[in-house]
XYZ file of C-alpha atoms in Angstrom:
731
model
C 0.000 0.000 0.000
C 2.848 2.375 0.877
C 4.432 1.738 -2.526
C 1.154 2.562 -4.282
C 0.880 5.870 -2.388
C 4.477 6.734 -3.299
C 3.842 6.042 -6.981
C 0.669 8.149 -6.925
C 2.530 11.036 -5.286
C 5.278 10.850 -7.911
C 2.698 10.800 -10.699
C 0.969 13.852 -9.246
C 4.298 15.649 -8.921
C 5.152 14.880 -12.534
C 1.729 16.078 -13.691
C 2.198 19.294 -11.690
C 5.651 19.889 -13.148
C 4.373 19.412 -16.677
C 1.592 21.934 -16.169
C 3.963 24.635 -14.915
C 4.530 27.412 -17.406
C 7.853 27.197 -19.219
C 9.062 30.530 -20.502
C 11.527 30.813 -23.347
C 13.085 33.715 -25.268
C 15.546 33.987 -28.164
C 17.853 36.819 -29.148
C 16.469 38.482 -32.269
C 18.262 41.178 -34.267
C 16.056 41.047 -37.356
C 13.801 44.015 -36.543
C 15.116 47.105 -38.267
C 16.098 50.281 -36.410
C 16.796 53.441 -38.403
C 18.283 56.860 -37.793
C 17.481 59.404 -40.494
C 16.397 56.572 -42.746
C 19.678 54.641 -42.376
C 19.478 51.156 -40.886
C 21.659 50.415 -37.869
C 23.814 47.312 -38.268
C 23.824 46.487 -34.532
C 20.672 48.259 -33.369
C 19.776 45.730 -30.651
C 23.308 45.067 -29.339
C 22.838 47.018 -26.106
C 25.404 49.827 -26.396
C 29.022 50.240 -25.278
C 30.704 52.107 -22.428
C 34.143 50.850 -21.430
C 34.972 48.182 -23.980
C 38.108 46.022 -23.939
C 38.750 44.756 -27.487
C 40.042 41.301 -28.456
C 39.862 39.134 -31.570
C 39.390 35.360 -31.664
C 37.888 32.744 -33.973
C 34.431 32.209 -32.457
C 32.851 29.833 -34.963
C 35.800 27.730 -36.119
C 35.882 29.142 -39.656
C 39.520 30.229 -39.483
C 38.612 33.941 -39.403
C 39.153 36.241 -36.443
C 35.937 37.568 -34.904
C 35.481 40.270 -32.262
C 34.930 39.941 -28.510
C 34.396 43.019 -26.348
C 34.425 42.848 -22.573
C 32.711 45.913 -21.122
C 33.859 46.650 -17.612
C 30.904 48.837 -16.574
C 28.410 46.023 -17.187
C 30.694 43.009 -16.660
C 29.382 41.675 -19.965
C 30.909 40.056 -23.032
C 29.679 41.212 -26.441
C 30.424 39.035 -29.476
C 30.497 39.871 -33.201
C 31.158 37.434 -36.047
C 33.263 38.466 -39.038
C 30.936 37.735 -41.949
C 32.555 38.636 -45.269
C 34.495 41.485 -43.660
C 31.472 42.843 -41.844
C 30.841 42.521 -38.115
C 27.531 40.846 -37.289
C 26.230 40.963 -33.722
C 25.850 37.354 -32.488
C 25.143 37.303 -28.722
C 24.805 33.506 -28.618
C 28.611 33.183 -28.647
C 28.872 35.089 -25.361
C 27.618 31.947 -23.622
C 30.583 29.847 -24.730
C 32.868 31.872 -22.447
C 33.347 31.111 -18.722
C 30.983 33.015 -16.443
C 33.786 34.215 -14.157
C 35.471 36.527 -16.666
C 35.661 39.802 -14.776
C 37.490 43.147 -14.478
C 39.677 42.589 -17.549
C 40.079 40.169 -20.459
C 43.106 39.413 -22.637
C 42.880 36.753 -25.369
C 46.329 35.418 -26.301
C 47.719 32.043 -27.438
C 50.099 30.869 -24.693
C 50.748 27.321 -25.984
C 51.260 28.124 -29.678
C 48.449 25.850 -30.884
C 46.873 28.607 -32.970
C 43.946 29.082 -30.580
C 43.763 32.086 -28.285
C 43.437 31.408 -24.564
C 41.799 33.456 -21.810
C 43.648 35.585 -19.266
C 41.402 37.363 -16.764
C 41.262 38.646 -13.203
C 40.878 36.401 -10.175
C 41.469 36.678 -6.452
C 45.238 36.811 -6.077
C 46.032 37.849 -9.646
C 45.485 36.107 -12.999
C 43.304 33.188 -14.036
C 44.097 31.337 -17.268
C 41.772 29.184 -19.372
C 43.239 27.040 -22.142
C 41.291 27.049 -25.399
C 40.318 23.397 -25.942
C 37.914 24.080 -28.814
C 37.262 21.570 -31.553
C 33.981 22.297 -33.333
C 32.714 24.788 -30.752
C 34.411 27.022 -28.210
C 35.429 25.244 -25.011
C 37.829 26.039 -22.176
C 39.757 24.348 -19.404
C 41.076 26.179 -16.352
C 44.859 25.710 -16.159
C 45.900 28.349 -13.605
C 43.930 30.004 -10.801
C 45.919 31.954 -9.808
C 48.944 32.091 -12.097
C 52.293 31.795 -10.274
C 55.701 33.336 -10.922
C 59.124 32.739 -9.401
C 59.938 35.590 -7.024
C 63.171 36.375 -5.215
C 63.193 33.157 -3.226
C 60.014 31.203 -3.957
C 56.961 30.949 -6.157
C 54.407 33.674 -5.563
C 51.143 34.814 -7.098
C 51.680 36.897 -10.202
C 49.644 39.689 -8.675
C 47.645 42.122 -10.784
C 45.392 44.826 -9.431
C 41.839 44.037 -10.604
C 41.642 47.546 -12.096
C 44.780 46.975 -14.206
C 45.175 45.461 -17.650
C 48.549 43.713 -18.006
C 50.472 43.440 -21.279
C 50.620 39.760 -22.242
C 53.005 39.616 -25.195
C 56.247 37.982 -26.347
C 58.501 40.662 -24.875
C 61.901 39.021 -25.489
C 61.073 37.612 -28.951
C 61.655 33.946 -28.096
C 58.166 32.743 -29.066
C 56.380 32.373 -25.723
C 54.166 34.902 -23.934
C 55.647 37.086 -21.213
C 53.795 39.468 -18.887
C 54.348 43.135 -18.041
C 52.405 44.501 -15.092
C 52.699 47.487 -12.799
C 53.960 46.681 -9.323
C 50.963 45.527 -7.292
C 51.880 47.448 -4.144
C 53.521 50.666 -5.303
C 52.185 50.981 -8.841
C 55.019 53.241 -10.034
C 57.240 50.729 -11.841
C 56.657 47.909 -14.322
C 57.546 44.323 -13.440
C 58.688 41.950 -16.164
C 57.671 38.307 -15.710
C 59.529 36.253 -18.302
C 58.062 32.973 -19.527
C 60.702 30.207 -19.262
C 58.776 27.646 -21.328
C 60.983 27.917 -24.423
C 64.162 28.061 -22.324
C 63.359 24.955 -20.240
C 61.390 22.717 -22.607
C 61.991 24.029 -26.113
C 58.276 24.666 -26.634
C 55.657 27.086 -25.360
C 53.303 24.599 -23.717
C 53.939 25.773 -20.164
C 53.079 28.789 -18.037
C 56.472 28.958 -16.321
C 57.145 32.548 -15.223
C 60.051 34.199 -13.428
C 60.110 37.800 -12.262
C 63.339 38.961 -13.906
C 62.974 42.728 -13.566
C 61.158 44.901 -11.018
C 61.790 48.063 -13.034
C 61.371 47.171 -16.693
C 62.201 50.197 -18.825
C 64.119 51.836 -15.984
C 61.585 54.551 -15.183
C 59.000 55.316 -12.525
C 55.697 57.167 -12.664
C 55.720 59.961 -10.088
C 52.404 61.572 -10.985
C 50.275 62.337 -14.022
C 52.695 63.711 -16.622
C 55.672 63.354 -14.245
C 58.182 60.477 -14.685
C 61.651 59.731 -13.355
C 64.036 58.110 -15.892
C 67.032 56.088 -14.761
C 66.171 56.830 -11.153
C 63.291 56.742 -8.729
C 60.904 59.566 -7.912
C 62.205 62.083 -5.336
C 60.937 61.467 -1.817
C 57.455 62.811 -1.310
C 56.733 63.324 -5.019
C 55.409 59.897 -5.926
C 51.624 59.709 -5.943
C 50.914 60.003 -2.254
C 47.252 59.599 -3.152
C 47.885 55.971 -4.065
C 50.259 54.383 -1.529
C 49.067 50.846 -2.229
C 48.229 51.002 -5.936
C 44.538 51.658 -5.423
C 44.218 53.183 -8.897
C 44.289 51.137 -12.081
C 46.764 51.086 -14.964
C 46.328 49.670 -18.463
C 49.351 48.567 -20.510
C 49.704 47.958 -24.245
C 53.046 46.608 -25.516
C 53.720 46.814 -29.279
C 56.545 47.643 -31.665
C 55.923 51.200 -32.830
C 59.156 51.801 -34.762
C 60.039 48.430 -36.312
C 63.222 47.908 -34.275
C 62.202 44.525 -32.877
C 61.510 45.533 -29.284
C 58.330 46.488 -27.446
C 57.330 50.065 -26.831
C 54.411 50.797 -24.523
C 51.260 52.862 -24.216
C 49.708 53.107 -20.806
C 46.827 54.855 -19.121
C 46.346 55.636 -15.445
C 42.974 55.630 -13.686
C 43.505 59.138 -12.349
C 45.112 60.663 -15.448
C 43.613 61.936 -18.696
C 46.381 61.196 -21.187
C 47.384 57.945 -22.811
C 51.186 58.102 -22.571
C 53.658 56.586 -25.057
C 57.163 55.381 -24.099
C 59.638 54.387 -26.811
C 61.971 51.534 -25.899
C 65.450 52.870 -26.665
C 67.084 49.723 -25.366
C 66.381 46.255 -26.744
C 64.040 43.294 -26.375
C 66.401 41.967 -23.682
C 67.068 45.223 -21.818
C 64.305 47.813 -22.135
C 65.245 51.446 -21.489
C 62.828 54.362 -21.590
C 64.326 57.866 -21.679
C 61.334 60.085 -22.513
C 57.561 60.079 -22.875
C 54.934 61.477 -25.240
C 51.519 62.441 -23.862
C 50.364 63.746 -27.278
C 50.192 60.355 -28.944
C 49.761 59.649 -31.815
C 50.032 63.369 -32.712
C 49.179 66.778 -31.311
C 46.125 67.089 -33.572
C 44.430 63.925 -32.367
C 46.079 63.252 -29.004
C 44.313 60.560 -26.995
C 42.611 61.877 -23.894
C 39.724 60.759 -21.718
C 38.559 62.426 -18.496
C 39.743 59.307 -16.665
C 41.646 56.095 -17.403
C 42.201 55.705 -21.154
C 43.186 52.193 -22.273
C 44.451 51.093 -25.699
C 44.006 47.885 -27.731
C 45.794 46.779 -30.892
C 43.641 44.679 -33.241
C 42.696 44.578 -36.920
C 39.167 45.948 -36.867
C 38.746 47.114 -40.471
C 39.622 43.782 -42.158
C 42.734 44.975 -44.041
C 45.133 42.620 -42.248
C 46.825 45.457 -40.349
C 46.223 46.069 -36.657
C 44.495 49.302 -35.693
C 44.394 51.239 -32.426
C 41.173 51.374 -30.434
C 40.946 53.421 -27.233
C 38.215 53.403 -24.563
C 37.922 54.360 -20.888
C 38.681 51.396 -18.625
C 36.382 52.357 -15.766
C 33.754 50.448 -13.803
C 31.424 53.458 -13.640
C 31.191 57.054 -14.825
C 33.179 58.852 -12.142
C 31.590 62.273 -11.516
C 29.677 61.834 -14.797
C 32.691 63.050 -16.769
C 32.687 60.509 -19.600
C 30.554 60.702 -22.720
C 29.609 57.025 -22.866
C 27.685 57.597 -26.108
C 31.026 58.369 -27.798
C 33.588 56.348 -25.871
C 35.073 54.050 -28.513
C 37.816 55.849 -30.455
C 39.175 54.219 -33.580
C 42.561 55.087 -35.107
C 43.135 53.437 -38.483
C 46.620 52.090 -39.116
C 47.795 53.157 -42.579
C 51.277 51.769 -41.917
C 52.200 48.227 -40.882
C 51.895 46.099 -37.752
C 55.453 46.912 -36.606
C 55.612 50.474 -37.955
C 52.084 51.795 -37.525
C 50.784 55.157 -38.673
C 47.631 55.966 -36.713
C 45.001 58.267 -38.181
C 41.948 59.233 -36.152
C 38.760 57.904 -37.729
C 35.833 58.109 -35.270
C 35.038 58.539 -31.580
C 32.024 56.187 -31.664
C 33.308 53.042 -33.364
C 30.451 50.460 -33.478
C 28.382 52.805 -31.300
C 27.304 54.737 -34.400
C 25.564 51.569 -35.619
C 23.531 50.873 -32.479
C 21.114 52.578 -30.138
C 23.522 54.081 -27.622
C 22.152 56.846 -25.411
C 25.103 56.979 -23.040
C 24.133 54.774 -20.129
C 21.226 53.155 -18.273
C 18.659 52.935 -21.067
C 14.990 52.431 -20.189
C 12.709 51.290 -23.073
C 8.928 51.610 -23.404
C 6.531 50.664 -26.206
C 3.300 52.517 -26.847
C 1.192 53.540 -29.827
C 1.978 57.251 -29.640
C 0.451 58.235 -32.997
C -2.678 55.994 -32.815
C -1.901 54.214 -36.078
C -2.395 50.719 -34.678
C 1.223 49.751 -34.001
C 3.572 50.232 -31.067
C 6.242 52.923 -31.207
C 9.402 52.906 -29.088
C 10.538 55.339 -26.409
C 14.022 54.993 -24.924
C 14.997 57.044 -21.863
C 18.631 57.728 -21.087
C 20.281 57.663 -17.692
C 22.511 60.464 -18.848
C 24.843 61.812 -21.512
C 27.463 64.536 -21.505
C 25.740 67.625 -22.915
C 27.129 71.132 -23.628
C 25.401 72.423 -20.484
C 25.857 69.465 -18.138
C 25.121 65.771 -17.721
C 21.507 64.629 -17.941
C 19.149 62.216 -19.621
C 16.705 62.593 -22.485
C 14.021 60.448 -24.116
C 14.211 59.423 -27.768
C 11.132 58.519 -29.821
C 11.394 55.889 -32.532
C 8.256 55.784 -34.670
C 7.134 52.417 -36.006
C 7.030 53.063 -39.751
C 6.443 49.380 -40.441
C 3.427 47.326 -39.381
C 2.235 45.681 -36.148
C 3.720 42.350 -37.292
C 6.807 43.693 -39.089
C 7.904 46.824 -37.229
C 10.601 49.240 -38.370
C 11.660 51.784 -35.754
C 12.860 55.128 -37.085
C 14.233 57.876 -34.813
C 12.089 61.002 -35.192
C 12.781 62.861 -31.940
C 15.870 62.660 -29.713
C 14.355 64.945 -27.073
C 10.764 63.774 -26.700
C 8.563 66.307 -24.862
C 11.660 68.401 -24.144
C 12.763 66.207 -21.237
C 16.230 67.729 -21.542
C 14.852 70.890 -19.943
C 14.421 69.025 -16.646
C 18.146 68.164 -16.508
C 17.281 64.851 -14.788
C 19.737 61.975 -14.505
C 18.904 58.271 -14.462
C 15.546 58.604 -16.220
C 13.245 55.572 -16.138
C 9.856 55.419 -17.836
C 6.651 53.386 -17.610
C 3.115 53.713 -18.958
C 0.170 53.067 -16.635
C -3.019 54.751 -15.434
C -2.080 56.554 -12.225
C -4.994 58.970 -11.753
C -7.824 56.515 -12.535
C -9.164 58.416 -15.533
C -8.943 55.316 -17.765
C -6.091 56.714 -19.831
C -2.488 55.544 -19.489
C -0.190 58.171 -17.987
C 3.538 58.529 -18.570
C 5.377 57.712 -15.339
C 9.023 58.677 -14.998
C 11.628 58.793 -12.257
C 14.849 60.734 -12.221
C 17.436 62.604 -10.195
C 17.492 66.376 -10.228
C 20.206 66.947 -7.609
C 20.739 64.100 -5.144
C 17.400 62.418 -4.452
C 15.454 60.384 -6.963
C 11.752 61.212 -7.347
C 8.793 59.717 -9.218
C 6.429 61.776 -11.350
C 3.672 61.185 -13.860
C 2.391 63.154 -16.806
C -1.408 62.841 -16.985
C -2.747 61.787 -20.364
C -4.967 64.590 -21.622
C -5.740 63.034 -25.004
C -9.279 62.072 -25.968
C -7.934 59.882 -28.748
C -4.378 58.623 -28.393
C -2.013 60.223 -25.918
C -1.147 63.806 -25.153
C 1.457 64.666 -22.521
C 2.837 67.984 -21.362
C 6.113 68.085 -19.468
C 4.853 71.079 -17.466
C 1.894 69.068 -16.093
C 4.067 66.659 -14.130
C 2.738 65.513 -10.773
C 5.020 64.141 -8.088
C 4.213 60.776 -6.535
C 4.892 61.108 -2.789
C 7.542 58.444 -2.353
C 11.246 59.283 -2.214
C 13.875 56.959 -3.656
C 17.584 56.420 -3.403
C 19.639 57.110 -6.507
C 19.954 53.479 -7.631
C 16.380 52.367 -6.770
C 14.130 51.037 -9.539
C 10.403 51.870 -9.164
C 7.543 49.981 -10.836
C 3.835 50.862 -10.616
C 1.200 48.108 -10.697
C -2.102 47.373 -8.980
C -0.915 44.517 -6.759
C -4.045 44.169 -4.591
C -6.431 44.637 -7.545
C -8.447 47.417 -5.898
C -8.198 49.682 -8.919
C -5.427 51.851 -7.437
C -1.865 51.769 -8.694
C 0.511 50.441 -6.043
C 4.273 50.862 -5.966
C 7.084 48.312 -6.030
C 10.632 49.548 -5.457
C 13.695 47.497 -6.313
C 16.185 48.793 -3.764
C 19.871 49.281 -4.434
C 20.584 46.811 -1.609
C 18.673 43.972 -3.300
C 15.238 43.845 -1.670
C 11.896 44.777 -3.228
C 9.542 46.948 -1.202
C 5.757 46.998 -1.737
C 3.769 50.173 -1.000
C -0.044 50.138 -1.174
C -1.849 53.083 -2.701
C -4.169 54.319 0.076
C -6.281 56.358 -2.325
C -5.701 59.641 -0.509
C -2.510 60.641 -2.289
C -0.117 58.584 -0.192
C 1.454 55.130 -0.097
C 1.922 52.869 2.914
C 4.510 50.117 3.285
C 3.058 46.604 3.051
C 6.326 44.650 3.082
C 10.007 45.361 2.554
C 10.578 41.848 1.143
C 7.988 41.459 -1.593
C 7.955 37.918 -2.964
C 10.555 37.104 -0.279
C 13.156 39.122 -2.224
C 15.478 40.434 0.489
C 18.744 42.382 0.615
C 21.529 40.487 -1.125
C 24.984 41.879 -1.896
C 25.147 39.775 -5.081
C 21.613 40.625 -6.273
C 21.591 44.376 -5.929
C 19.454 46.811 -7.930
C 16.525 44.535 -8.857
C 14.474 45.715 -11.825
C 10.868 44.593 -12.299
C 8.401 43.867 -15.103
C 4.892 42.420 -14.874
C 2.830 41.045 -17.751
C 1.281 37.994 -19.367
C 4.129 36.115 -21.040
C 2.444 32.970 -22.398
C -1.061 34.308 -23.229
C -2.789 32.423 -20.412
C -4.572 35.586 -19.188
C -2.474 35.597 -16.008
C 0.184 38.137 -15.148
C 3.710 36.882 -14.573
C 6.437 38.504 -12.470
C 9.951 39.154 -13.805
C 13.011 40.389 -11.907
C 16.601 40.955 -12.986
C 19.430 42.186 -10.776
C 23.195 42.708 -10.641
C 23.818 39.053 -11.504
C 22.456 39.695 -14.998
C 20.056 36.764 -14.739
C 16.264 36.982 -15.067
C 13.881 35.205 -12.692
C 10.252 34.610 -13.718
C 7.368 33.581 -11.463
C 4.257 32.298 -13.205
C 0.911 33.879 -12.177
C 1.781 36.698 -9.792
C -1.582 36.831 -8.005
C -1.686 33.100 -7.307
C 1.707 33.262 -5.585
C 1.336 36.406 -3.481
C 0.969 34.394 -0.274
C 3.992 32.196 -0.908
C 6.031 32.256 -4.105
C 7.568 29.108 -5.542
C 11.054 28.920 -6.989
C 11.269 30.987 -10.176
C 12.348 29.852 -13.604
C 15.732 31.278 -14.588
C 16.711 29.190 -17.619
C 14.706 31.398 -19.972
C 17.167 31.828 -22.859
C 16.560 29.448 -25.744
C 20.123 29.160 -27.043
C 19.861 28.303 -30.725
C 23.426 26.968 -30.980
C 23.242 24.832 -27.835
C 19.636 23.798 -28.560
C 18.791 24.199 -24.893
C 17.271 26.644 -22.432
C 19.925 28.254 -20.210
C 20.278 31.137 -17.775
C 20.649 34.473 -19.486
C 23.656 36.766 -18.881
C 22.755 40.413 -19.278
C 25.554 41.940 -17.245
C 24.866 44.390 -14.435
C 22.020 46.894 -14.027
C 19.293 46.413 -16.654
C 15.650 47.490 -17.055
C 12.954 45.157 -18.409
C 9.944 45.853 -20.634
C 7.314 43.406 -21.905
C 5.545 44.124 -25.197
C 4.319 42.055 -28.129
C 6.529 43.578 -30.811
C 5.888 41.209 -33.706
C 2.122 40.784 -33.313
C 2.093 37.048 -32.583
C 0.125 37.451 -29.351
C 3.091 36.737 -27.051
C 4.806 39.457 -25.028
C 8.438 39.857 -26.073
C 11.201 41.056 -23.770
C 13.178 44.254 -24.349
C 16.123 45.022 -22.096
C 17.516 48.470 -21.402
C 21.213 48.146 -20.656
C 23.576 50.065 -18.399
C 25.568 50.460 -21.630
C 22.947 52.855 -22.997
C 21.354 50.550 -25.566
C 18.673 47.897 -25.793
C 18.446 44.195 -26.565
C 15.422 42.365 -27.965
C 14.439 38.813 -27.059
C 11.591 37.251 -29.001
C 9.110 35.258 -26.926
C 9.130 31.640 -28.092
C 7.334 30.277 -25.019
C 4.765 27.563 -25.465
C 1.254 28.884 -25.236
C -1.061 27.413 -22.640
C -3.434 24.708 -23.952
C -5.850 26.343 -26.346
C -3.698 29.436 -26.516
C -3.424 29.329 -30.321
C -7.186 29.873 -30.541
C -7.368 32.363 -27.713
C -9.688 35.308 -28.255
C -10.174 38.584 -26.499
C -11.884 38.108 -23.146
C -13.635 40.914 -21.254
C -14.475 40.632 -17.572
C -17.039 43.065 -16.108
C -17.650 43.304 -12.379
C -19.886 43.853 -10.602
C -22.459 42.800 -13.190
C -25.277 43.646 -12.592
C -23.973 47.018 -11.433
C -26.079 48.137 -8.462
C -26.538 51.505 -6.732
C -24.098 53.507 -8.817
C -21.237 51.095 -8.249
C -18.072 51.762 -10.248
C -17.733 49.261 -13.070
C -14.415 47.420 -13.318
C -13.218 45.964 -16.606
C -10.328 43.585 -17.259
C -9.112 42.081 -20.563
C -6.427 39.643 -21.657
C -4.927 42.052 -24.190
C -4.275 45.744 -24.631
C -7.642 46.966 -25.880
C -9.761 49.973 -26.748
C -13.104 49.965 -24.905
C -16.416 51.445 -25.977
C -19.869 51.465 -24.317
C -23.108 51.298 -26.365
C -26.790 51.305 -25.550
C -28.700 48.146 -26.345
C -29.948 49.943 -29.482
C -26.385 50.569 -30.638
C -25.999 54.233 -29.680
C -22.362 55.046 -28.841
C -22.065 56.403 -25.302
C -18.310 56.255 -24.562
C -15.384 55.334 -26.813
C -11.597 55.169 -27.185
C -11.045 54.183 -23.558
C -7.619 52.542 -23.419
C -7.208 49.405 -21.315
C -3.846 47.777 -20.590
C -3.511 44.024 -20.691
C -4.738 42.418 -17.420
C -4.920 45.703 -15.563
C -8.247 46.781 -14.081
C -10.057 49.727 -15.624
C -12.619 51.600 -13.531
C -15.548 53.383 -15.206
C -17.991 55.725 -13.523
C -21.335 54.936 -15.179
C -23.491 56.619 -12.552
C -24.901 58.970 -15.211
C -26.519 56.065 -17.073
C -30.117 55.046 -16.563
C -31.189 51.554 -15.602
C -31.024 49.130 -18.457
C -28.895 46.847 -20.581
C -25.733 48.127 -22.239
C -23.036 46.637 -24.441
C -19.331 46.932 -23.532
C -17.196 46.247 -26.574
C -13.437 45.825 -26.678
C -11.040 45.812 -29.628
C -7.780 44.087 -28.732
C -4.399 44.893 -30.221
C -3.749 41.216 -30.959
C -6.770 39.065 -30.034
C -9.614 40.559 -32.035
C -12.865 41.917 -30.631
C -15.233 40.885 -27.838
C -18.502 42.187 -26.373
C -20.238 41.703 -23.032
C -23.716 42.690 -21.859
C -23.898 44.916 -18.784
C -27.001 45.324 -16.609
C -27.332 48.540 -14.585
C -29.804 48.548 -11.720
C -30.010 51.488 -9.305
């Protein structure tokens, strides 16, 4: 009998598991984005801030592709080389180890023709060997990497803010490492690889620290260097006694003499400084510096921490110079992250380059890139039956300061084949507010049955929430001067989201806190909000899951709202049926990315600090996922989730309650699609029309002016057709 019960329990568990919603999304770059009628090649790639540039063969076709590690988002961005054109292919990001962080250098240490991974780890450098056959694969071979010190083996220590030079410095065929001294930061250490010397091949990572002052110079301060001696007492960077600031090194032969010269940037300096090696590959000697490299006309400067990379990025077989800020965040909002990728074309050769400035927004000019912290929103702004795109910016460097704007991309395509064309880069004149960290949402705040434009932003220090009431009778009309403040203060990194959680017809407030928890505030109806819980859905403070961002909507067309959260981990968690789980949420689904190359659902990796938006972009009745990135751009994931049983034949459903409506009760309407609502008399006379209803949100209508009788409420859905319901009013 006990065995029978056990079997029955297992069967029930299996049945329950099968009936759980399984959500699935795929990266999709096919929808066209235009600026001034010109299509963007990488429109949905998410933007760039502080890119570190490497080339590697991603797809085993013998051609070098492009991998960018962006330090501000801790995200890899991958582009295939397709007939000498870069093509954004985010699926390849998932073939790299998840623990790449702080910096990335791809270099072939064992001379097998396949580039290996060098990246930061606790104690210094971690190395992954490239073990790829048909697809990219890696094996950890050093964590951390060791070197022979004065008397014993020690960690080859690298400050996590630094980028070491990993090159064949002495010309013997194996990779050596140059890195600034971990403790003092003023001199360069040379760690020579002994693999060729000891074994005759380059299979080993066998390092010896052979020089603590490679080049025979010391950095004393920005623009101040001591050659052949050390800095005078008291002059050497007292602000950084233990190498707290970062340094980025690039070693290359600039003059064709067979030894390595260097370019390096300092975290607290503006210039990228060039040092010519006037010694040899065996004994480097630097006697002077040039902080106007490559020339006085186009000298390389960033407000903080310039870093240089040497790769062929224009497909002519000659390496070019690319320069970007190597910073984890925009210190004092000094950096123009919309134009932070400077490309210098090499018209010379690899060992005698001639660098000519080409552009300050390499790749960025082919993508939506609004600086940083993009926040997307879809809405039919021009009432032509398809959804247009708004993208708010966290901030860009402007002539009169640093602040965010909102850009409007009109859908000039169709509801099922959209084309988004930029028509306004300062929608409603938001630039006049001078707000930073703008976030936007569309929802009915003032219960007038029209969706209002909600936005949050920072004017000075505090972050506040406002809404612009919708004054349009047909479509939407907003005026920036009509903004109303919602009485709930936020911290700078908090992420607000408005939704009627308790289904009482009033918009409540969820706040994803910078510390990781989600707070729920109930709308009391008298212009204030009261705290319900500071751990909504049991989401509490977590140092690894900071800055949660929220979206709510019906993902699989089952007429139930689902709950999505992303955080600093870059993963997305989805709970099916929000209302059913309010009293005790189950474990969420996180493996939501349908990886077309792996043919499996896996956890997504968005990098840090993203904003989520749900909207059916392609008109198939399923809400797609659009992600606003900390890099200032957006990514699009098409919803390929399985519909619930019967979902293919699903039609628009209207729910009216109470029905009959007694004693002047307010009528509430809910639908399973965005819809336009109209009210008719039983004889067909139009009484009210063009009332906009958001999918699964509750619309309240005051029908107290109507006489007793039968009326028809008709809805026209954006995706699911039309539906009508009879309403009985009895007073």
